[in-house]
Each structure stands twice: as structure tokens, then as C-alpha cells.
Short mmCIF file of C-alpha atoms in Angstrom, two decimals:
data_model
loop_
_atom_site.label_atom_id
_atom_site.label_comp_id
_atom_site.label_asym_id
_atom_site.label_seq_id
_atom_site.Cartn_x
_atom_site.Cartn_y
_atom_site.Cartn_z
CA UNK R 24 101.62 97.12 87.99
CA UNK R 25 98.98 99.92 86.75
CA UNK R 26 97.69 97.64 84.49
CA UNK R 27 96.85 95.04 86.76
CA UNK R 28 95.69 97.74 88.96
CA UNK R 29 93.37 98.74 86.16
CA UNK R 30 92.29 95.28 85.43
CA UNK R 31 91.44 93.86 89.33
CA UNK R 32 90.40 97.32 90.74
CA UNK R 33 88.96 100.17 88.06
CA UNK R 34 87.94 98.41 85.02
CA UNK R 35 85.24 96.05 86.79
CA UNK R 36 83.74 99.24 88.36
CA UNK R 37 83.74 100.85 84.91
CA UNK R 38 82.07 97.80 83.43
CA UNK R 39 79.26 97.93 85.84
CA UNK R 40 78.61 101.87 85.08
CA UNK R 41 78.35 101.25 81.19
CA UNK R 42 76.45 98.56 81.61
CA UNK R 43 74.04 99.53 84.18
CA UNK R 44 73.50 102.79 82.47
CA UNK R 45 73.34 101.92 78.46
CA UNK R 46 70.22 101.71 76.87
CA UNK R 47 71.60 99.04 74.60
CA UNK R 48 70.41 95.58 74.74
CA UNK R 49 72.72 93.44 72.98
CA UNK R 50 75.58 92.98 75.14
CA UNK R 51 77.04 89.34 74.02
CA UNK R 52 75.46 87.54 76.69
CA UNK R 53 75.58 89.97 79.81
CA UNK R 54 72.80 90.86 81.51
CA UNK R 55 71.58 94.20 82.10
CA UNK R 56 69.75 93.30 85.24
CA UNK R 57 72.45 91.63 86.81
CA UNK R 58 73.81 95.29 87.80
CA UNK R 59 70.91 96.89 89.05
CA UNK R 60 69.87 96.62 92.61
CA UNK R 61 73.38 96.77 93.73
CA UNK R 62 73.94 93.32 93.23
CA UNK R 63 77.01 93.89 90.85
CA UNK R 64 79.80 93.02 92.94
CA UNK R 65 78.69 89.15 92.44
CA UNK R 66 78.44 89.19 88.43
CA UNK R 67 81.61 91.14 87.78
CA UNK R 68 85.07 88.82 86.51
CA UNK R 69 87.91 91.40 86.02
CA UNK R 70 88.82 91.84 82.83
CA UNK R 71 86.36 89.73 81.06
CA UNK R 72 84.59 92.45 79.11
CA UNK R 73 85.49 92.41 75.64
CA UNK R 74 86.31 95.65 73.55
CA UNK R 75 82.86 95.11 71.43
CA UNK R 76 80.94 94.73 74.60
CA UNK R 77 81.91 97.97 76.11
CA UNK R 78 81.88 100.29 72.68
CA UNK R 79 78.51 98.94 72.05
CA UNK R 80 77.91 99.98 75.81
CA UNK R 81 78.83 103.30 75.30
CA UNK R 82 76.92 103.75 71.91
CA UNK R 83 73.95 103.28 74.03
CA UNK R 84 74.33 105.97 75.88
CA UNK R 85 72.01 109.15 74.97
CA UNK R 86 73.10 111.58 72.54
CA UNK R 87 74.45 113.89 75.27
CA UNK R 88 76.10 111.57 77.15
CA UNK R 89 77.86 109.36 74.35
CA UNK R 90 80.84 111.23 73.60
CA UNK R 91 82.21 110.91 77.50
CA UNK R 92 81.16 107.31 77.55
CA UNK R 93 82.96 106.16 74.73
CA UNK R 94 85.97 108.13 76.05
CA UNK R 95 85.43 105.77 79.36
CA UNK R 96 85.13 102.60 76.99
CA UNK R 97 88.35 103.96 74.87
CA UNK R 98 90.19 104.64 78.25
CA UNK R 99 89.13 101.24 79.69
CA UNK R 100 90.12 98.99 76.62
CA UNK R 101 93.81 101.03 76.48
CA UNK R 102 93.85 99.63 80.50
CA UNK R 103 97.47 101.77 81.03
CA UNK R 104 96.40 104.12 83.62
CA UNK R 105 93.65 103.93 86.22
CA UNK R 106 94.04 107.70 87.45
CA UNK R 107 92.79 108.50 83.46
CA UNK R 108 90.14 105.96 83.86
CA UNK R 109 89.15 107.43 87.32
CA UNK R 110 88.78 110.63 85.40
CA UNK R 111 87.19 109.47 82.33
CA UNK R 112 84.47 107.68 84.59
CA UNK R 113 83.61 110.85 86.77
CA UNK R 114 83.67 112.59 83.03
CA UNK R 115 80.83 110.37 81.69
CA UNK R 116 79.03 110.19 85.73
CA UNK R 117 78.99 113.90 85.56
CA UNK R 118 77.43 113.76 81.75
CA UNK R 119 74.75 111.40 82.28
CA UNK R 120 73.44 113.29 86.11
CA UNK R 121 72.92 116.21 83.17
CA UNK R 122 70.95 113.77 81.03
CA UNK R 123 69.26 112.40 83.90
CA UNK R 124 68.47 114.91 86.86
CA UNK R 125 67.28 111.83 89.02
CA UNK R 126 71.52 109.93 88.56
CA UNK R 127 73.15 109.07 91.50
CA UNK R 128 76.46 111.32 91.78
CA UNK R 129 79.93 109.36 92.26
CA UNK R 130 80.49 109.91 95.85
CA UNK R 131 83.58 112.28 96.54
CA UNK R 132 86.85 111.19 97.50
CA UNK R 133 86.48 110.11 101.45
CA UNK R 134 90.11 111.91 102.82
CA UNK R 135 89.28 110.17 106.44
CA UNK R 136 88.89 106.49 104.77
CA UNK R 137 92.07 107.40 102.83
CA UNK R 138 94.24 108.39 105.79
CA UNK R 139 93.49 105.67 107.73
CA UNK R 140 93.79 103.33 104.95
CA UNK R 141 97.19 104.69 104.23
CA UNK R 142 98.07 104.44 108.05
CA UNK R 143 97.19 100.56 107.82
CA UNK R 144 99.21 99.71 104.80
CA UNK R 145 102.22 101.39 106.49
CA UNK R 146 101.75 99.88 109.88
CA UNK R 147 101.81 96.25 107.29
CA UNK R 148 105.14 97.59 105.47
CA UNK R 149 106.93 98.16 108.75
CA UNK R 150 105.84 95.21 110.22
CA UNK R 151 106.77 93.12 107.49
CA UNK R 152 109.86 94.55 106.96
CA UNK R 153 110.78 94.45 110.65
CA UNK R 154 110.46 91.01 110.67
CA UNK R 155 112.23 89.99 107.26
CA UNK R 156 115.24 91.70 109.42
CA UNK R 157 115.17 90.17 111.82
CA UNK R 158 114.78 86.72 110.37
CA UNK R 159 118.24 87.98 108.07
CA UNK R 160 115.58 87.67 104.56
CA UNK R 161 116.76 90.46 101.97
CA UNK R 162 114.21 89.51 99.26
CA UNK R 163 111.24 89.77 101.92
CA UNK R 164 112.60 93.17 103.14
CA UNK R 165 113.71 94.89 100.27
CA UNK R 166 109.77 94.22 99.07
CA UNK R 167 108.78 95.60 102.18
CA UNK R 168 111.02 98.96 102.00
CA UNK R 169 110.24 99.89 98.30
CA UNK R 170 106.69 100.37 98.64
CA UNK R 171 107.27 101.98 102.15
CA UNK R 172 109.72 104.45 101.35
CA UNK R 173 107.29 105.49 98.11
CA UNK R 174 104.40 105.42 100.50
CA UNK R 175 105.54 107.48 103.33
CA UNK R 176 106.96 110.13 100.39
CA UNK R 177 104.10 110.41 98.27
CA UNK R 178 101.20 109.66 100.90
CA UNK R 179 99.72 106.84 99.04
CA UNK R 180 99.30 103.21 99.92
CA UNK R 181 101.53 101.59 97.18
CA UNK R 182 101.72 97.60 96.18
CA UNK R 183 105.19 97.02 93.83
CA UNK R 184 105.82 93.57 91.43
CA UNK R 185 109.04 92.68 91.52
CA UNK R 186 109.48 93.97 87.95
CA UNK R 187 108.13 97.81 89.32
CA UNK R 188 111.00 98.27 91.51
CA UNK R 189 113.58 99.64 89.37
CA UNK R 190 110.78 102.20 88.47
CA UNK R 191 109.89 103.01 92.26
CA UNK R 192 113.18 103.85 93.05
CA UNK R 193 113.54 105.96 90.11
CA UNK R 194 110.56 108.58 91.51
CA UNK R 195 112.86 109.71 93.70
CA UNK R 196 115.04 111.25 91.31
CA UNK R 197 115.00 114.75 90.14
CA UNK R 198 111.64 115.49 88.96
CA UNK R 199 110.18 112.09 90.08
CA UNK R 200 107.22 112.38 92.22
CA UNK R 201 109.11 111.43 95.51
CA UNK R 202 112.23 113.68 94.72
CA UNK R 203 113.28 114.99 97.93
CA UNK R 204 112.14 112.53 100.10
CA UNK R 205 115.48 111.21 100.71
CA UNK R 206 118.98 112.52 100.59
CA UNK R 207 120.94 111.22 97.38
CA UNK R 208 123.13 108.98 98.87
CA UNK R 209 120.20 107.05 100.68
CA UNK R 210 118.79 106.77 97.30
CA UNK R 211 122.10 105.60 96.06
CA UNK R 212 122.22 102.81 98.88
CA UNK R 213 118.65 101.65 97.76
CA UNK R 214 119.11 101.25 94.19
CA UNK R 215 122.58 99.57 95.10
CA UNK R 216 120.95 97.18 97.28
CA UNK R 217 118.39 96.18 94.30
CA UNK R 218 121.10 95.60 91.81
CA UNK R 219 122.67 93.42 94.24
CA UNK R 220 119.83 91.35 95.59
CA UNK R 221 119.25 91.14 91.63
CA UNK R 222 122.07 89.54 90.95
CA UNK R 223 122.07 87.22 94.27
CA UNK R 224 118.67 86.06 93.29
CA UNK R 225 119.92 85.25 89.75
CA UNK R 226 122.84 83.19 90.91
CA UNK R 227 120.44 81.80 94.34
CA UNK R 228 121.54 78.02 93.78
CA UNK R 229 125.48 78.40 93.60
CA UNK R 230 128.01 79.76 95.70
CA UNK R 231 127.99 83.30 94.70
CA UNK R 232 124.08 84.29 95.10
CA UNK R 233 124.65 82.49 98.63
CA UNK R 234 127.92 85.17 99.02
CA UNK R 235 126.07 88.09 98.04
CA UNK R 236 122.13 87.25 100.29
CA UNK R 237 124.61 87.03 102.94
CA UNK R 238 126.20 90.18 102.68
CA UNK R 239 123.00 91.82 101.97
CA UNK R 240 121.88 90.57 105.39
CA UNK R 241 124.27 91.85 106.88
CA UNK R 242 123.13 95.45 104.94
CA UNK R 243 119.42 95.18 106.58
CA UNK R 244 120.00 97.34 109.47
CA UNK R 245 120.81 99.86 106.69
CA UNK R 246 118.41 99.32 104.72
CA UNK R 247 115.32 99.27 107.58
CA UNK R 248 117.34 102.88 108.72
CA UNK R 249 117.06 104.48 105.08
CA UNK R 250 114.08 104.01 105.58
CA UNK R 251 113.15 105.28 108.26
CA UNK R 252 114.38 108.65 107.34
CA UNK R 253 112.41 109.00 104.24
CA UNK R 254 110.28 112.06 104.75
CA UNK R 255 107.58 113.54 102.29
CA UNK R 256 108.47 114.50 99.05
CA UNK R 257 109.15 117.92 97.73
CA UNK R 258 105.89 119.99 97.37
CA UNK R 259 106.85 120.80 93.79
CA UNK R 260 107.63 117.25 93.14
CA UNK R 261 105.51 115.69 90.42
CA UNK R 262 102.70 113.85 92.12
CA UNK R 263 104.49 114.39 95.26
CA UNK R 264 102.30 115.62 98.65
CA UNK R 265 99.51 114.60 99.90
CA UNK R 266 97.03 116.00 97.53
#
């Protein structure tokens, strides 16, 4: 999941800053002037810089300037964490606006924008989850009450894979960023559930995954009230608050 994050969401935006601030010309094939103007957003494919492109990038750089950028390039190519990327970009913004008096800072982070777009991705979850009650549809709900749960603990908007739950549900265990946001045994129920529906989507086409969706519907209610009482996670939780 982070590296997909990384690869649809940071890495073109890091792309566009090497490029767009290198004083290197030979960039196998991409065009310097594409990213100037602001006209960017329409030349950048995710993921389609090469490792060459963006060292030689960062070479360019001045003097001053060169050590953070090939951090960013080293950071970008690795493509395991895009909080380290985050900070290796505003690294190599904040060395080049010391080159270059006249560089356009990175704007700050916007905590209004951030709130509401937090507010909006729960209001989704809920919905969504809601419904897959209602219409009886473990799968749909259970990938509606992960994310939510992590969400309203940590106070981030949160997208899970299927293959991220397992990990989700562990951040609420002791020293996990969402520890404290709900009581054990509600933790207990939700990594129960994911075992289960697991298992019933594994065996889907026979008798028993048909045995087991249907007693997981008939767990939903549960489910959709666990949570409901997650709260925000410890303040000395790892990650955990609102900061």
C-alpha cells in the first residue's frame, strides 16, 4: 500500500521538482520545458522515471543543493515510504530557496483542507459500510471498517488493499500507532472477523465459505458497533493523534 502510495501520489510530484529544477540537459527523452509554466500535471505517468533519469537529475543540481537532491532521487528510487520522501523533498526545496533567493517555497501543510478532507473520507467509510450491512455483504464491510476504525484513531484519511489489513489491525496493538483506540476485546473481535472472512473467501464456491459469509452476516451489527466506539488513539501512541 505505501508503495503504491509512493508511486500514484509522491513520486510524480518529486519527478516534476528534479526535473524542473536541474540544470542538466540530458534527461533520456524528457523535456525540461514540459514542467515549467505549471503545465506538469499533463506530462507526468507515475512511475515512469527511470533510476538514471532522476540521479542524473539530481547531479544537476548546484553544488549546494546536490547533496539533498540526490537524497530525494535515492529516497524516490527506494519508493518504500512517502512520509521520507515528503521529507527528503522539503530537504532539497529548502536547499535550493538558499541557492536561489528568488525559489518558490513548498507551501505549508493546509490543517483546514486536511480536516475537511478527513471528514469526507469518513462520511464515505460510514456510508459504505452502512450499506454493505444492510445489504448482509461482509467482504464490502469489513473493507469499509478497517480503514475507518484506523482513520477515526489516528486522524488520517486511510485507503487499505486487501493484503494491508492484517497490518491495520495490528496498529492497534501495544505500541502500534492506534493503541488505545479500542478496548482489547474489540480488537480481538476485528482480527477474528478477518481470519474468518479469510477463510470464507478462500472456500467462496463450496458449501463451507457459503456457511461461514453467512455467519459473518449475521456478525455485521457487531462489527458496524466496534466500530463505532473506536475513539482516538493514545497520545503516546506511535503516530497516534492528530499531529
Amino acid at each position: 500500500a505505501q508503495t503504491h502510495c509512493c508511486v500514484t501520489r509522491v513520486l510524480p510530484c518529486v519527478d516534476a521538482f528534479l526535473v524542473s529544477r536541474t540544470d542538466a540537459e540530458d534527461l533520456e527523452g524528457v523535456s525540461k520545458q514540459s514542467f515549467e509554466g505549471g503545465s506538469s500535471n499533463d506530462v507526468i505517468v507515475a512511475g515512469t522515471f527511470s533510476r538514471r533519469t532522476r540521479e542524473r537529475a539530481a547531479f544537476g543540481f548546484p553544488s549546494e543543493a546536490r547533496a539533498a537532491a540526490s537524497a530525494l532521487a535515492s529516497c524516490a528510487v527506494a519508493a518504500k515510504d512517502p512520509g521520507a520522501i515528503v521529507a527528503a523533498l522539503e530537504t532539497a526545496a529548502e536547499a535550493m530557496s538558499e541557492v536561489r533567493p528568488g525559489e518558490k517555497k513548498l507551501r505549508g501543510n493546509d490543517r483546514k483542507t486536511e480536516r475537511a478532507t478527513i471528514f469526507a473520507h469518513k462520511k464515505t467509510l460510514e456510508e459504505t459500510l452502512n450499506a454493505a450491512v444492510a445489504e448482509n455483504d461482509a467482504a464490502r464491510a469489513f473493507a469499509a471498517a478497517a480503514p475507518l476504525a484506523l482513520c477515526t484513531a489516528t486522524g488520517r484519511a486511510v485507503t487499505l488493499t486487501g493484503r494491508s489489513f492484517g497490518s491495520a489491525l495490528a496498529a492497534f496493538d501495544a505500541n502500534g500507532c492506534a493503541h488505545g483506540a479500542l478496548r482489547d476485546e474489540h480488537v480481538a473481535f476485528l482480527k477474528t472477523f478477518h481470519e474468518d472472512l479469510v477463510a470464507a473467501l478462500s472456500a467462496e464456491k463450496n458449501e463451507t465459505g457459503q456457511a461461514l459469509l453467512a455467519a459473518l452476516a449475521a456478525r455485521l451489527p457487531e462489527l458496524a458497533s466496534v466500530v463505532a466506539a473506536c475513539g482516538k488513539a493514545h497520545a503516546g501512541a506511535e503516530g497516534g493523534g492528530d499531529e
